[in-house]
Coordinates of C-alpha atoms in Angstrom, one line a residue:
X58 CA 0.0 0.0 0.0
X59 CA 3.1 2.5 0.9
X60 CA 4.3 2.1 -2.5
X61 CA 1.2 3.0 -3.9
X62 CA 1.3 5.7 -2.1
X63 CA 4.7 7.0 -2.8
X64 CA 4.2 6.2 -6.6
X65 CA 0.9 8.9 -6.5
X66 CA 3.6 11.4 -4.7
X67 CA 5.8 11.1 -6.8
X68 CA 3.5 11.4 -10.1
X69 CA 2.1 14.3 -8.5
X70 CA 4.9 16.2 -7.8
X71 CA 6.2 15.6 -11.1
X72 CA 3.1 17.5 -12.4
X73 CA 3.5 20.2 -9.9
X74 CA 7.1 21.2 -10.3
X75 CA 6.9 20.3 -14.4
X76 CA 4.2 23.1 -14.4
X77 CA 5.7 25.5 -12.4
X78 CA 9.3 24.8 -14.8
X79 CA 7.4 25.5 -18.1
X80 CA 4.7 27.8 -17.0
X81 CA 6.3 30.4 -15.2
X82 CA 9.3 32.9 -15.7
X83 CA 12.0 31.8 -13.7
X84 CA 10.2 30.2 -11.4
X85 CA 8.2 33.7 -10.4
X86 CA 5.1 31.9 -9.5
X87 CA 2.4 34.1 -7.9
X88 CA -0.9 32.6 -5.5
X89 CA -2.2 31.8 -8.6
X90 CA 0.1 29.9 -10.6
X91 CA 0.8 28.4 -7.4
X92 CA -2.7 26.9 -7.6
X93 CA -3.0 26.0 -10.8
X94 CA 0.1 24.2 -10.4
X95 CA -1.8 21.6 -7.8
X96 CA -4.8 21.6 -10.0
X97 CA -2.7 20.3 -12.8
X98 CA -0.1 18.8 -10.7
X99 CA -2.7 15.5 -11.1
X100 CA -1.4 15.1 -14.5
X101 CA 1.7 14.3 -13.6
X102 CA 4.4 13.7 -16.1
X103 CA 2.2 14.8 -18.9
X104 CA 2.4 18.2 -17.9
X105 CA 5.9 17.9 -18.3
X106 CA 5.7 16.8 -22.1
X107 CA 2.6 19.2 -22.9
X108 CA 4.8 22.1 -21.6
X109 CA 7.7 21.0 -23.1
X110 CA 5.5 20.4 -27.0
X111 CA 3.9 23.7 -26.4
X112 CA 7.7 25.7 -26.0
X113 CA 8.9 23.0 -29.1
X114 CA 6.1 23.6 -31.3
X115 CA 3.8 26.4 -30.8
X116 CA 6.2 29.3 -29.0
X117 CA 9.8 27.6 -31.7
X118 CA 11.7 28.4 -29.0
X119 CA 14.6 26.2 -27.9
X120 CA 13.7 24.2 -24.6
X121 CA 15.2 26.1 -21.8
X122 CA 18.6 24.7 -19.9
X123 CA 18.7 22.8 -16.4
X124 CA 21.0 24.9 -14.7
X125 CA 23.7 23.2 -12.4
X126 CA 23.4 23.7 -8.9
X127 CA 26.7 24.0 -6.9
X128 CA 27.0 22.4 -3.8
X129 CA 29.6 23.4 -1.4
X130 CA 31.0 20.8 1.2
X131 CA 33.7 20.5 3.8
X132 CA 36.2 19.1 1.4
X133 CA 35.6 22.6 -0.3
X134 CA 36.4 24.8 2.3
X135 CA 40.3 22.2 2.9
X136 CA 41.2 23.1 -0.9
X137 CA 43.6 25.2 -1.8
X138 CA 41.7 27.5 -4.6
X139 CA 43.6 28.3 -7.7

């Protein structure tokens, strides 16, 4: 039953966090983008690939970049920096 569970969490997240990535600027979500990304969040990964088709096809714009996130750790901070 828990993995059940965790499988609906995780296909709902996925819709949530695909709609905020393709529907918003930068991730400048307002209350109401906000809800409309749990509305839609039940789609799940096809929000993802309807954002992504709309950006493709409709908008011709190149899909936008994942940027890399840096993570700093104690090893870091023992480096010498060049």
């Amino acid at each position: 039953m828990w993995d059940l569970l965790l499988a609906g969490a995780a296909w709902y997240l996925c819709g949530v966090v695909g709609f905020l990535y393709w529907w918003t600027e930068d991730f400048q979500a307002d209350a109401r983008t906000v809800a409309e990304a749990l509305v839609f969040g039940a789609m799940g990964p096809a929000t993802v690939l309807a954002g992504w088709l709309i950006h493709r096809v409709l908008l011709a714009g190149e899909p936008r970049e994942l940027k890399p996130i840096r993570i700093r750790t104690d090893d870091d901070r023992r480096r010498p920096r060049r």
